[in-house]
Amino acid sequence: MSQDPANAHSRAVRVDDTGVRRKLADGSEESVTWSELSAVVIRVIPEGPWKEDVFFMLAGSGGAGTAVPSGDPAADALLERLQGLPGFDHEKFVEAMTTDADEAYVVWTAAS
């Protein structure tokens, strides 16, 4: 998963029944499958409103994962899938989406 999501511009994000794949401008790809998804974090960076400032950080087992900008065209489909995860913290999600604090909000973790 890109360490600096603000500087890793997407060329394409795909959300499907397998998982999430993000092709980066440099041609590399980040991905995570639904079966390996271990955590969802909303990362807020104080760059808005003129730059992308909210990212869906999807962490998977074994270091897999990706960061999807909330303004990406695929973000609505991603959010719909994420909100259906058992134990998704809707209150924490609303808090993350309504702040400009430089923080990371854990909104879901896989059951141990």
XYZ file of C-alpha atoms in Angstrom:
112
model
C 0.000 0.000 0.000
C 1.351 3.406 -0.952
C 2.881 5.173 2.047
C 1.894 8.621 0.723
C -1.598 8.410 -0.744
C -1.648 12.135 -1.513
C 1.178 11.680 -4.022
C 0.161 8.326 -5.518
C -2.325 9.394 -8.165
C -4.778 6.783 -9.434
C -5.359 5.921 -13.051
C -8.165 3.520 -12.236
C -9.880 1.933 -9.234
C -11.970 -1.198 -9.589
C -14.343 -2.536 -6.931
C -15.891 -5.949 -7.601
C -16.881 -9.210 -5.914
C -13.211 -10.190 -5.583
C -11.913 -7.033 -3.938
C -10.408 -3.638 -4.741
C -7.650 -2.904 -7.240
C -6.039 0.469 -7.819
C -3.824 1.066 -10.814
C -1.399 3.917 -10.176
C -0.206 6.505 -12.678
C 3.238 4.843 -12.786
C 1.634 1.567 -13.945
C 2.001 -0.278 -10.629
C -1.014 -1.811 -8.921
C -2.236 -2.109 -5.331
C -4.972 -4.509 -4.346
C -6.745 -6.314 -1.549
C -9.305 -9.106 -1.747
C -12.399 -9.127 0.455
C -11.272 -12.427 1.985
C -7.904 -10.995 3.094
C -9.233 -7.589 4.223
C -8.198 -7.055 7.851
C -8.853 -3.352 8.512
C -10.476 -0.256 7.040
C -9.126 3.130 8.062
C -10.345 6.551 6.961
C -7.263 8.771 6.629
C -7.865 12.512 6.748
C -5.079 14.810 5.557
C -5.465 18.595 5.991
C -5.091 19.344 2.269
C -8.726 20.148 1.354
C -10.760 21.606 -0.064
C -8.536 22.054 -3.127
C -6.702 18.711 -2.962
C -7.835 15.197 -2.123
C -7.910 15.014 1.664
C -9.809 11.832 2.598
C -8.677 8.297 1.731
C -10.118 4.833 2.317
C -7.128 2.798 3.520
C -7.762 -0.920 3.040
C -5.292 -3.218 4.788
C -5.017 -6.896 4.047
C -3.087 -9.797 5.429
C 0.542 -10.097 4.464
C 0.984 -6.406 3.706
C -1.526 -6.272 0.853
C -3.740 -3.237 0.608
C -4.551 -0.020 -1.138
C -5.588 3.572 -0.548
C -8.595 4.902 -2.474
C -9.249 8.645 -2.614
C -12.793 9.475 -1.485
C -13.275 11.570 -4.623
C -12.543 8.669 -6.968
C -15.488 7.633 -9.191
C -15.355 4.121 -7.634
C -15.596 5.462 -4.063
C -19.404 5.194 -3.910
C -19.333 1.502 -4.838
C -16.502 0.944 -2.358
C -18.360 2.707 0.445
C -21.469 0.634 -0.211
C -19.414 -2.562 0.166
C -17.606 -1.311 3.260
C -20.778 -0.243 5.061
C -22.067 -3.794 4.637
C -19.148 -5.281 6.570
C -20.268 -6.756 9.913
C -19.218 -4.400 12.689
C -18.541 -1.401 10.427
C -18.450 1.659 12.731
C -20.873 4.084 11.061
C -20.491 6.694 13.820
C -16.702 6.721 13.491
C -17.099 6.979 9.707
C -19.348 10.059 10.023
C -16.846 11.580 12.456
C -14.009 11.009 9.979
C -15.941 12.461 7.063
C -16.905 15.625 8.952
C -13.510 16.668 10.298
C -10.454 18.374 8.914
C -8.161 16.971 11.614
C -4.986 15.193 10.508
C -6.025 11.766 11.781
C -6.692 8.151 10.946
C -10.029 6.635 11.975
C -10.337 2.859 12.242
C -13.878 2.084 11.088
C -13.621 -1.692 10.750
C -11.366 -4.583 11.730
C -11.747 -8.262 10.970
C -12.951 -10.489 13.798
C -10.080 -12.362 15.374
